[in-house]
Short mmCIF file of C-alpha atoms (C1' of nucleotides) in Angstrom, two decimals:
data_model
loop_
_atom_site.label_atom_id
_atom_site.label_comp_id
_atom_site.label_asym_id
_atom_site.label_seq_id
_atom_site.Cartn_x
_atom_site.Cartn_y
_atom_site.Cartn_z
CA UNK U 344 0.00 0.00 0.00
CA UNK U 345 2.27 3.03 -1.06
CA UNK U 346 -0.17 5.59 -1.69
CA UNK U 347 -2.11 5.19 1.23
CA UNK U 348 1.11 5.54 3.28
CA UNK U 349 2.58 8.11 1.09
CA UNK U 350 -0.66 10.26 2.01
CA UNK U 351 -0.07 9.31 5.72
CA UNK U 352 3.39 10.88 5.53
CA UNK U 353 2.18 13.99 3.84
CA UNK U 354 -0.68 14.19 6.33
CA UNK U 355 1.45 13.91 8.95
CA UNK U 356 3.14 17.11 8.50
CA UNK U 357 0.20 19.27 8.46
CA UNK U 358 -3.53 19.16 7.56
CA UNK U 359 -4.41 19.64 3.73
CA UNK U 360 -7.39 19.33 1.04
CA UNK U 361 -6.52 16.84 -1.91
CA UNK U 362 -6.09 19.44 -4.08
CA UNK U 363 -3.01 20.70 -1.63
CA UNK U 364 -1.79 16.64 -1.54
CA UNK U 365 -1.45 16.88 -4.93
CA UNK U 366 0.66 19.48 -5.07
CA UNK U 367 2.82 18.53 -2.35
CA UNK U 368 2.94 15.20 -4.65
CA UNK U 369 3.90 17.42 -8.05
CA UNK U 370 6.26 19.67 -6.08
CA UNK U 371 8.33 17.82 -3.31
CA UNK U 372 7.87 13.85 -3.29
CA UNK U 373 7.10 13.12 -7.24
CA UNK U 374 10.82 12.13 -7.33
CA UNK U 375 9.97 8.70 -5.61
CA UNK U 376 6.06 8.61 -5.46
CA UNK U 377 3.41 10.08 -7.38
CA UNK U 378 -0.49 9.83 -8.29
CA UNK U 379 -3.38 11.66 -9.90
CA UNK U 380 -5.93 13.41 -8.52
CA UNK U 381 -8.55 11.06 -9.34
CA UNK U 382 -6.78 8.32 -7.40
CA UNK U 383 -5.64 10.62 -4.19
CA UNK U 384 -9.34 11.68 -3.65
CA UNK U 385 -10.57 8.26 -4.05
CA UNK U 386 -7.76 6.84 -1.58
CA UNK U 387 -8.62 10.10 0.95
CA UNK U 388 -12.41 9.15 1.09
CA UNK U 389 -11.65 5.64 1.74
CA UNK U 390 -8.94 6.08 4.88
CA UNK U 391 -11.35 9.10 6.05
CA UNK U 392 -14.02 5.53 5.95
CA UNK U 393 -10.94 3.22 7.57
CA UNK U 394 -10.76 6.19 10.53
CA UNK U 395 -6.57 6.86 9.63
CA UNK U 396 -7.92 10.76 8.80
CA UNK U 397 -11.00 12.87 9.46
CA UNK U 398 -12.21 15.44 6.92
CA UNK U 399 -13.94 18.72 7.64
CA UNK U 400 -15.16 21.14 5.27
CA UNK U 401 -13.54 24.67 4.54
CA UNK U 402 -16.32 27.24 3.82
CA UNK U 403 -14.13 30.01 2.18
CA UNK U 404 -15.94 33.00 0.79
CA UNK U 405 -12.72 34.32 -1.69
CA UNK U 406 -12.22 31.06 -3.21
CA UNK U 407 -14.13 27.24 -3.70
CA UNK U 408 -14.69 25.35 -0.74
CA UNK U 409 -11.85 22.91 0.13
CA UNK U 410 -12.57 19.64 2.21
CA UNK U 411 -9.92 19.48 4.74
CA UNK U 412 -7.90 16.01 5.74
CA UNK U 413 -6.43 15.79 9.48
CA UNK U 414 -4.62 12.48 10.37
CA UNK U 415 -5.63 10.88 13.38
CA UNK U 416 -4.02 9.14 16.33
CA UNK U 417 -4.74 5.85 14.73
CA UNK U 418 -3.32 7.24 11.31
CA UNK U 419 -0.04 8.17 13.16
CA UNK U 420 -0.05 4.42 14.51
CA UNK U 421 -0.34 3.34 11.18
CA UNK U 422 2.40 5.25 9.86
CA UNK U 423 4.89 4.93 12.05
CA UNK U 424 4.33 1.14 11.80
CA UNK U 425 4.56 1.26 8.11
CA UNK U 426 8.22 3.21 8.66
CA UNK U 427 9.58 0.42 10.54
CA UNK U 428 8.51 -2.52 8.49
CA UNK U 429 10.56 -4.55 6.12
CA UNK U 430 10.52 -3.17 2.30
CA UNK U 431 9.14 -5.94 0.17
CA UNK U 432 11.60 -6.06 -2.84
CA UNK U 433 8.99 -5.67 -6.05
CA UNK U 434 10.11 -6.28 -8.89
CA UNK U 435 11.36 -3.20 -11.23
CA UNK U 436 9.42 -1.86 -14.38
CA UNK U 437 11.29 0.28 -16.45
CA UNK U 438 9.60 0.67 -19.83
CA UNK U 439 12.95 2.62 -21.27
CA UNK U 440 15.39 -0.80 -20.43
CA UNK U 441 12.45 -3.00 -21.63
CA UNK U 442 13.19 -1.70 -24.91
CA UNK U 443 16.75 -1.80 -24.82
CA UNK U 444 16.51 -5.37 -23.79
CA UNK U 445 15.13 -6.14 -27.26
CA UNK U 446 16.34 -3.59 -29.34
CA UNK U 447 19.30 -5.91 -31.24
CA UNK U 448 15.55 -5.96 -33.26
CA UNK U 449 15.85 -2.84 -34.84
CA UNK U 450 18.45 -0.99 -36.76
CA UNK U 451 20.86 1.34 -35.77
CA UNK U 452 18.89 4.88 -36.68
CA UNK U 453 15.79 3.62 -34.75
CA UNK U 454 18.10 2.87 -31.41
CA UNK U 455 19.98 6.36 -31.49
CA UNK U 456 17.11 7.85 -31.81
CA UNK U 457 15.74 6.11 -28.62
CA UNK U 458 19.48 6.53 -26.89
CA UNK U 459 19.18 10.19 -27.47
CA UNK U 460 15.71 10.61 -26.24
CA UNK U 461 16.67 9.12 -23.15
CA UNK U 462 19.75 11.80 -23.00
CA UNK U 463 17.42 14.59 -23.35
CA UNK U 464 14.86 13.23 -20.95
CA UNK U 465 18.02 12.69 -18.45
CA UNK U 466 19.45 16.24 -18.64
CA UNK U 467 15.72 17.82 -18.12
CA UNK U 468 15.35 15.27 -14.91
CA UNK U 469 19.20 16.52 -13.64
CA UNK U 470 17.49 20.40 -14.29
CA UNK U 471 14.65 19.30 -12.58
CA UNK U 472 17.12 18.13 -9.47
CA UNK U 473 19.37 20.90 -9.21
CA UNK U 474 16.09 22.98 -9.19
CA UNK U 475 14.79 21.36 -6.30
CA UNK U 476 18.02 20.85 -4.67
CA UNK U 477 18.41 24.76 -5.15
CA UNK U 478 15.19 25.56 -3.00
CA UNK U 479 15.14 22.69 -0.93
CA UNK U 480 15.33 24.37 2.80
CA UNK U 481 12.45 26.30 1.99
CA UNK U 482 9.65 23.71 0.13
CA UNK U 483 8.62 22.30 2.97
CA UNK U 484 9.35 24.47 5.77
CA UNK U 485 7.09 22.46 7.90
CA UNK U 486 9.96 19.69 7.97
CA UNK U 487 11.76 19.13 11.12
CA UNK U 488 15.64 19.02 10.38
CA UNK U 489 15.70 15.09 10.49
CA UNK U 490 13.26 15.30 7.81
CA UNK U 491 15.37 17.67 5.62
CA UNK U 492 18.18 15.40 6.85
CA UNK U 493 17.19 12.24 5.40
CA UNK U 494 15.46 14.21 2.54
CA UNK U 495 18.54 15.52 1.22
CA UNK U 496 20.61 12.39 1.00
CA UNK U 497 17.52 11.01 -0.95
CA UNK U 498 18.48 13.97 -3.74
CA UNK U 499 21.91 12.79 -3.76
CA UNK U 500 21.06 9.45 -4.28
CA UNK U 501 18.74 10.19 -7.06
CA UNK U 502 21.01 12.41 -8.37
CA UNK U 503 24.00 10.03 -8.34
CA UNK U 504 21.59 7.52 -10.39
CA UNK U 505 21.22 9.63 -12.96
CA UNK U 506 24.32 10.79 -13.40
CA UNK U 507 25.35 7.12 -13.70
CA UNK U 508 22.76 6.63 -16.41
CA UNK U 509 23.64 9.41 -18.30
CA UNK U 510 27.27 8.17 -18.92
CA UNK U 511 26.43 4.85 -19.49
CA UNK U 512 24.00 6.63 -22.15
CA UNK U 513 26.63 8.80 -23.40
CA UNK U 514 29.07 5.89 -23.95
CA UNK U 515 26.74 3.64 -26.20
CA UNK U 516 26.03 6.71 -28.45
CA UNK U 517 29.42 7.17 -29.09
CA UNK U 518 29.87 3.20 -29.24
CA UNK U 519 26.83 2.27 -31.93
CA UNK Z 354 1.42 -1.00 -22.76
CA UNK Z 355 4.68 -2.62 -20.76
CA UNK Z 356 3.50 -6.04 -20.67
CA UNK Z 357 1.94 -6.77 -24.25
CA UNK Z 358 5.27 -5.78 -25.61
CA UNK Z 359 7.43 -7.44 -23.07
CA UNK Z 360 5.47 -10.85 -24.15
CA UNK Z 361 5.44 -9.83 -28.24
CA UNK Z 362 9.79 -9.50 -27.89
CA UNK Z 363 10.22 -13.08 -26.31
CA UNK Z 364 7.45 -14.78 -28.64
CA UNK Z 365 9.80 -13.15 -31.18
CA UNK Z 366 12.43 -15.23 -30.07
CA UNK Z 367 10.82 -18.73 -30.66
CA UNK Z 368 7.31 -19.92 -29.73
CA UNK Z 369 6.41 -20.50 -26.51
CA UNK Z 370 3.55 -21.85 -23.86
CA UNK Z 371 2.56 -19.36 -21.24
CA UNK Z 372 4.50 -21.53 -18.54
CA UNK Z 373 8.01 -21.07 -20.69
CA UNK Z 374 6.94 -17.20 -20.95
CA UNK Z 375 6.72 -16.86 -17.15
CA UNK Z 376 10.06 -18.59 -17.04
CA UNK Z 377 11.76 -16.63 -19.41
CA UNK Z 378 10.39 -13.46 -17.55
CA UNK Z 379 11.83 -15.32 -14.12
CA UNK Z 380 14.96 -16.10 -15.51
CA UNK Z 381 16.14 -13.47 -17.93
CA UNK Z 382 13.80 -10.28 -17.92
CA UNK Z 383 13.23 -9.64 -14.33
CA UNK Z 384 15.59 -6.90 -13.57
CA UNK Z 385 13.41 -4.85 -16.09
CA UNK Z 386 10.21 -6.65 -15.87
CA UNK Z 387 8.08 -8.86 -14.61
CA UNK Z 388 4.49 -10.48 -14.18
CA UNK Z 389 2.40 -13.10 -12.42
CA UNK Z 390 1.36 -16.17 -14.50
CA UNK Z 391 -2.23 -14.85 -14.12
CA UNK Z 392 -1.58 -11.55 -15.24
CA UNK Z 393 0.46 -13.32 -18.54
CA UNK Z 394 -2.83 -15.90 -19.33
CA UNK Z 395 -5.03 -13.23 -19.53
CA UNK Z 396 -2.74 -10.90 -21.41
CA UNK Z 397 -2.03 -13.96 -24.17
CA UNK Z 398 -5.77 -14.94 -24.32
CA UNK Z 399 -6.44 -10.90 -25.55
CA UNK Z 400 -3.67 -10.89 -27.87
CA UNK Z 401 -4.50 -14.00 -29.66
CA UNK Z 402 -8.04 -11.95 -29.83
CA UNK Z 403 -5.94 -9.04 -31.32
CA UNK Z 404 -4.45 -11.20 -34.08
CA UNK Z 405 -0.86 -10.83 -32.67
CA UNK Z 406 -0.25 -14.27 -31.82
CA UNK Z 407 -1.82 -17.40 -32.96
CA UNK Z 408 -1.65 -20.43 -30.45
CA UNK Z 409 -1.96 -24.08 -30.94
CA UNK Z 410 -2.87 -26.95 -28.59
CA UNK Z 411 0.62 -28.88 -28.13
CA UNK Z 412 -0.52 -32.64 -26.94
CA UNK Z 413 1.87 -34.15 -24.92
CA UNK Z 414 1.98 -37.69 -23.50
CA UNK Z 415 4.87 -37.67 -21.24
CA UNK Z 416 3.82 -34.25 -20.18
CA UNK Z 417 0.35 -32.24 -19.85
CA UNK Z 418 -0.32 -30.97 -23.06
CA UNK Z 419 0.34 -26.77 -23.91
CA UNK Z 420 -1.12 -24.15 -25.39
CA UNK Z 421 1.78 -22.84 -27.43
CA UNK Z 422 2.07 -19.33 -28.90
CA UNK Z 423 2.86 -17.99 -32.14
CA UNK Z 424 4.19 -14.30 -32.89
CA UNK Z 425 2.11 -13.47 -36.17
CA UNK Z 426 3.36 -10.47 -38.42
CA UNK Z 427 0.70 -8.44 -37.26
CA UNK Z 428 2.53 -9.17 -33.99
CA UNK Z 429 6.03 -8.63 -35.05
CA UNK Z 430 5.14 -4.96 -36.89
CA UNK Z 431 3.87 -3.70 -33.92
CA UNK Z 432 6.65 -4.90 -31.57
CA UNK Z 433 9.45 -2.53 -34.39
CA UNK Z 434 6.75 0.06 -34.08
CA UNK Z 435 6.71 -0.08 -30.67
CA UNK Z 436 10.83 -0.58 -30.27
CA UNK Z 437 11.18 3.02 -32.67
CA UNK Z 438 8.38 4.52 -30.48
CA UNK Z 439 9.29 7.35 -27.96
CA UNK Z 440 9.55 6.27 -24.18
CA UNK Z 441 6.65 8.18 -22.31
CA UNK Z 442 8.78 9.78 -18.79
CA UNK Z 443 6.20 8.02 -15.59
CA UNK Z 444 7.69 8.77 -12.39
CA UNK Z 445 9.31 6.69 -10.51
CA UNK Z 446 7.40 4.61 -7.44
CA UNK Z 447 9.72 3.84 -5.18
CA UNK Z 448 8.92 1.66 -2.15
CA UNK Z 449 12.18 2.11 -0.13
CA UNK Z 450 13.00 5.61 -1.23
CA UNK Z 451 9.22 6.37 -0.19
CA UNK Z 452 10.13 4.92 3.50
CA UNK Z 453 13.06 7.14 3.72
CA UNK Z 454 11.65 10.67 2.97
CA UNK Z 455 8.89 10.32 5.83
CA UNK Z 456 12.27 8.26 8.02
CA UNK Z 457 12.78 11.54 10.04
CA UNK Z 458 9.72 10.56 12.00
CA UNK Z 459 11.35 7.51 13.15
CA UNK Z 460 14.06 6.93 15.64
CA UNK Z 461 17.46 6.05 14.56
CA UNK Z 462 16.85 2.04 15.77
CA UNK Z 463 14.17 1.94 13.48
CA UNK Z 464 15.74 3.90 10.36
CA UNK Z 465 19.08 1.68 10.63
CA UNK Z 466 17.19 -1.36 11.04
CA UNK Z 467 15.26 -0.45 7.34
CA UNK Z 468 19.08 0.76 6.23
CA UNK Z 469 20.53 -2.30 6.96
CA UNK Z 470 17.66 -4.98 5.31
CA UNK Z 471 18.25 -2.45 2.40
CA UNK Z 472 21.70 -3.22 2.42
CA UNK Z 473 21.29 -7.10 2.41
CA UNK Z 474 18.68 -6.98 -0.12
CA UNK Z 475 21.12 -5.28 -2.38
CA UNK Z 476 23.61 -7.63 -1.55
CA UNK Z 477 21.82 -10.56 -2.45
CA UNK Z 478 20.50 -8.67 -5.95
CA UNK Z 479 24.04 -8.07 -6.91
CA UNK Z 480 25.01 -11.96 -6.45
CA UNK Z 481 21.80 -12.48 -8.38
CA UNK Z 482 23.40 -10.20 -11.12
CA UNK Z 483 26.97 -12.10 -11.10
CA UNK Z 484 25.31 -15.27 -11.71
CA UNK Z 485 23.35 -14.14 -14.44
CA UNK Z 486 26.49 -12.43 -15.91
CA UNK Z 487 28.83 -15.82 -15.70
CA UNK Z 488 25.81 -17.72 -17.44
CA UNK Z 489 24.83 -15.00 -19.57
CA UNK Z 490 25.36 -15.76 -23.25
CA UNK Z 491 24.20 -19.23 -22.61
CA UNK Z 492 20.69 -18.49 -21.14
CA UNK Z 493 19.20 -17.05 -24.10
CA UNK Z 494 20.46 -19.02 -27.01
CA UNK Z 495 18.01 -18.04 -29.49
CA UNK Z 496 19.42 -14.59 -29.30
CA UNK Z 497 21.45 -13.23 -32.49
CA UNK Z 498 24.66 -11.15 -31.41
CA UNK Z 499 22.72 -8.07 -31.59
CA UNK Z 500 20.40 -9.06 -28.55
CA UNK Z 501 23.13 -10.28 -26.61
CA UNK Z 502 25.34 -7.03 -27.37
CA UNK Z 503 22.49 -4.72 -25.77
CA UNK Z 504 21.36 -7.08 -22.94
CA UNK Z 505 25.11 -7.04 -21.89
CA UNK Z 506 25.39 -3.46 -21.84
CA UNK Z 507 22.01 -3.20 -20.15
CA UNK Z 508 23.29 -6.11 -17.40
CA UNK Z 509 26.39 -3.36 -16.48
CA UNK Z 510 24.32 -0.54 -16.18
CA UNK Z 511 22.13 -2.39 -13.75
CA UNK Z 512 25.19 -3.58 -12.14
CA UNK Z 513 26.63 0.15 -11.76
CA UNK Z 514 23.13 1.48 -10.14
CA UNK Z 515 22.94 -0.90 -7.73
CA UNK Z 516 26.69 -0.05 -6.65
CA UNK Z 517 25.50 3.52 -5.78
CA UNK Z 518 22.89 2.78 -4.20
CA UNK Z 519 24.57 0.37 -2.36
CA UNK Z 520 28.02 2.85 -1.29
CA UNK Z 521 25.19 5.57 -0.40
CA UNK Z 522 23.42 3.35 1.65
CA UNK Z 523 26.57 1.90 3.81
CA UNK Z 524 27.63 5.46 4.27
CA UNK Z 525 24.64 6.49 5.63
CA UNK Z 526 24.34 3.45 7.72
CA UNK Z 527 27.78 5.06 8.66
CA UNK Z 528 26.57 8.62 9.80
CA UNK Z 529 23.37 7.79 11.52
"C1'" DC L 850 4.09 -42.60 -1.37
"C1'" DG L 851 5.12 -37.79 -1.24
"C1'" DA L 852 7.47 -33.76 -3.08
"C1'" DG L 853 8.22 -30.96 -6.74
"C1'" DA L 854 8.12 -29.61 -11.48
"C1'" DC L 855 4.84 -29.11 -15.27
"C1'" DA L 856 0.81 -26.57 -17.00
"C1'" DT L 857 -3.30 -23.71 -16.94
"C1'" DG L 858 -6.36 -21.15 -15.23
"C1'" DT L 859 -10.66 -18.39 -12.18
"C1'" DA L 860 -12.37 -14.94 -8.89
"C1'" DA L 861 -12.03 -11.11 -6.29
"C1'" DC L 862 -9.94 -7.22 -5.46
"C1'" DC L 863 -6.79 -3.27 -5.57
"C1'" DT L 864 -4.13 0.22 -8.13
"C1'" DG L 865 -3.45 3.33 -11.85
"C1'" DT L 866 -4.75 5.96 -16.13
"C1'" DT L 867 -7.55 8.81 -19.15
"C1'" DA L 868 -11.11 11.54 -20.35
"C1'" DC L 869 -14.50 14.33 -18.97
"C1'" DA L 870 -17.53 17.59 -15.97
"C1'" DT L 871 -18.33 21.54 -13.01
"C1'" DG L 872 -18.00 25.98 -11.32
"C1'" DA L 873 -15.80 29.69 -8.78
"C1'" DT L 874 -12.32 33.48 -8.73
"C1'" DT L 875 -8.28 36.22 -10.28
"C1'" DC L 876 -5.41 38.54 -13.38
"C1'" DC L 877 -4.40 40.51 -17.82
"C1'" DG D 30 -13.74 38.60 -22.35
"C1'" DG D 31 -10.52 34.77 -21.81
"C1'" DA D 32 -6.93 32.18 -19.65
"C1'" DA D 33 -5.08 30.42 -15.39
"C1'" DT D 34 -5.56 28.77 -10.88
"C1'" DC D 35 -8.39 26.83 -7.31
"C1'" DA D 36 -11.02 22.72 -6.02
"C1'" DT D 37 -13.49 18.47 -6.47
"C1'" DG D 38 -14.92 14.88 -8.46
"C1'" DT D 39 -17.24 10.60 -11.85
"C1'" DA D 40 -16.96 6.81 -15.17
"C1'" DA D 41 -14.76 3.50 -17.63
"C1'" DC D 42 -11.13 0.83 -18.30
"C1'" DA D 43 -6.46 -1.27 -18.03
"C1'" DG D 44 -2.97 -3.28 -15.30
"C1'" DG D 45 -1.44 -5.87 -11.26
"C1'" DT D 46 -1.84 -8.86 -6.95
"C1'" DT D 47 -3.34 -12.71 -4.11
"C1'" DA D 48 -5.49 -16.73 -3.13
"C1'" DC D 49 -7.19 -20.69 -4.72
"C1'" DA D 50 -8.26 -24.84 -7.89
"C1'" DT D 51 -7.00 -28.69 -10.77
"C1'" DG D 52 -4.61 -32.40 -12.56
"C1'" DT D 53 -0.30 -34.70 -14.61
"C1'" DC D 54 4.19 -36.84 -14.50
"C1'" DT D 55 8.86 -37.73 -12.52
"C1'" DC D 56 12.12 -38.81 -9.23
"C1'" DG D 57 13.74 -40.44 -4.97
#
DNA sequence: CGAGACATGTAACCTGTTACATGATTCC
DNA sequence: GGAATCATGTAACAGGTTACATGTCTCG
C-alpha cells in the first residue's frame, strides 16, 4: 500500500485538502512517489471511511470550498508502523530498459534515436534536481531538520543515479 | 502497454507456452520486468483476440499438453513500431525511497534497522546479477549477437546502479 | 508414497490511467 | 472577455496482486 502511506506521511506534517496533496505530490515527493488526482481523492475518502484521517469542510468566501484532511491518532499508529517494516523487494518496471533489452531488433537509426531521447529526458530530470536541490530548505518548511536530513541524502542518491545513467548513455552513443 | 510488448519481444524469439513465458520473464527479464502467471494468461488470451499471436494446442503424452504461442506479423510490426516509439517519462514509485523521505519521523533504531535490510537486499540482488552475468550468453540461445550485445550493456548498467545505491546506503548506515 | 516440477487457469480485489464535468475566482 | 488557478470529483477501463483450484508426471 504506497499511496495510502505516502498520504499518511504527507498528512502527517500538516492538515491539507486533496487538491493541496497533490501538489505537495507534483512539487516535493514526485521524485519517488506520485499519483493523480482522481486516485488521491478516491484513496482520501476511503482512509477518512478506515478512521486513519477525518475530513472537515472549509467554507471560504474568496475562493471554492476545500474539504480538509487531518490524520488521526490511529493514522499516526499506522504510519509509524509502516516506517519500521521490512521493504518488500517488487520487482522493477522500467519501460525505457524494456526496450533496450530487445532492441538488437531494430536498426541502428531507430536505437539512437531512442538513446538520445533518453539523454534529453536525463538532462531535463538533472534540471529538474538541481532545481529542487536549489530551494530545498524552503519547500517544505514544515519539515523538522531530520526530515530535511534524510530528505537531502535522498536527492543525492537520485542524483548520483542519474548521473550514472547518463554516462552509461553517453558511452553507447558514441559506441553504436 | 509494458506487458503486451514485453510478451510480443520473447514470442519473437521462438514460440512458446505461457509456462516457458513466465520462465523466461523469471529467468532473464526480471531486472526490467516482470508479471504473475495470471496476469500473462489473460494478457495472451487478448492478444490472440488481437491477431498478434496465434496459439496451438501442443498434446503431450509424457507431459500435460500446452497451449503454445505464435508471434504473427501483425505481432512482429507492432513490436518494431513499438521498439522506434518514444519512451513516455512516468515517475518513478519507489517503495524504499518512499520509507526514507517520511524516516525523520522515526528513531534512529528503526531507520538503521530499514538501512541495513536495504543493504542485504542489495547484496543478495548483486550476487543475483553475477550469476546471471557468468551464465549469460548461454541463457538465451536463441538470441542473435545483436540481442546479446544490448542485454550485456544493459546487465552493467544495472550492475553500476545498484553499486550507488549500495556505497550511499553503507555510508549512511555510517553517519546515523 | 510424497514432493516438486509441469501446466493452466478463475475470482475477487486493488491500483493506476484517461477523459470528462463543473463551477468559482483572479489577473491581464 | 478569456486564460489560469483553485477545487473536487465521476466513469470506464487497463494493469497488477493474491489466493485458490486442478490435474499430470517424474524422481527419490
Amino acid at each position: 500500500m504506497g499511496l495510502r502511506h505516502a498520504l499518511l506521511g504527507i498528512l502527517s506534517l500538516r492538515e491539507m485538502s486533496g487538491y493541496d496533496v497533490k501538489n505537495q505530490f507534483d512539487r516535493a515527493i514526485h521524485f519517488v512517489w506520485n499519483a493523480t488526482s482522481s486516485q488521491i481523492y478516491r484513496e482520501l475518502r476511503r482512509m477518512e471511511e478506515d478512521g486513519l484521517i477525518t475530513g472537515t469542510l472549509l467554507v471560504q468566501d474568496t475562493k471554492p470550498n476545500k474539504y480538509i484532511y487531518n490524520i488521526t491518532e490511529p493514522g499516526r499508529v499506522e504510519l509509524d508502523q509502516w516506517l519500521g517494516s521490512p521493504v518488500s523487494p517488487r520487482f522493477k518496471k522500467d519501460e525505457f530498459l524494456l526496450r533496450l533489452f530487445f532492441m538488437g531488433r531494430a536498426d541502428k537509426t531507430v536505437a539512437r534515436r531512442i538513446l538520445q531521447a533518453r539523454k534529453e529526458q536525463i538532462e531535463d530530470l538533472l534540471r529538474g534536481y538541481e532545481e529542487r536541490a536549489r530551494d530545498f530548505p524552503s519547500s517544505l518548511r514544515e519539515n523538522r531538520t531530520e526530515l530535511l536530513w534524510w530528505q537531502g541524502h535522498l536527492l543525492d542518491l537520485m542524483w548520483d543515479t542519474l548521473q550514472v545513467e547518463y554516462d552509461w548513455v553517453r558511452k553507447l552513443l558514441k559506441e553504436c
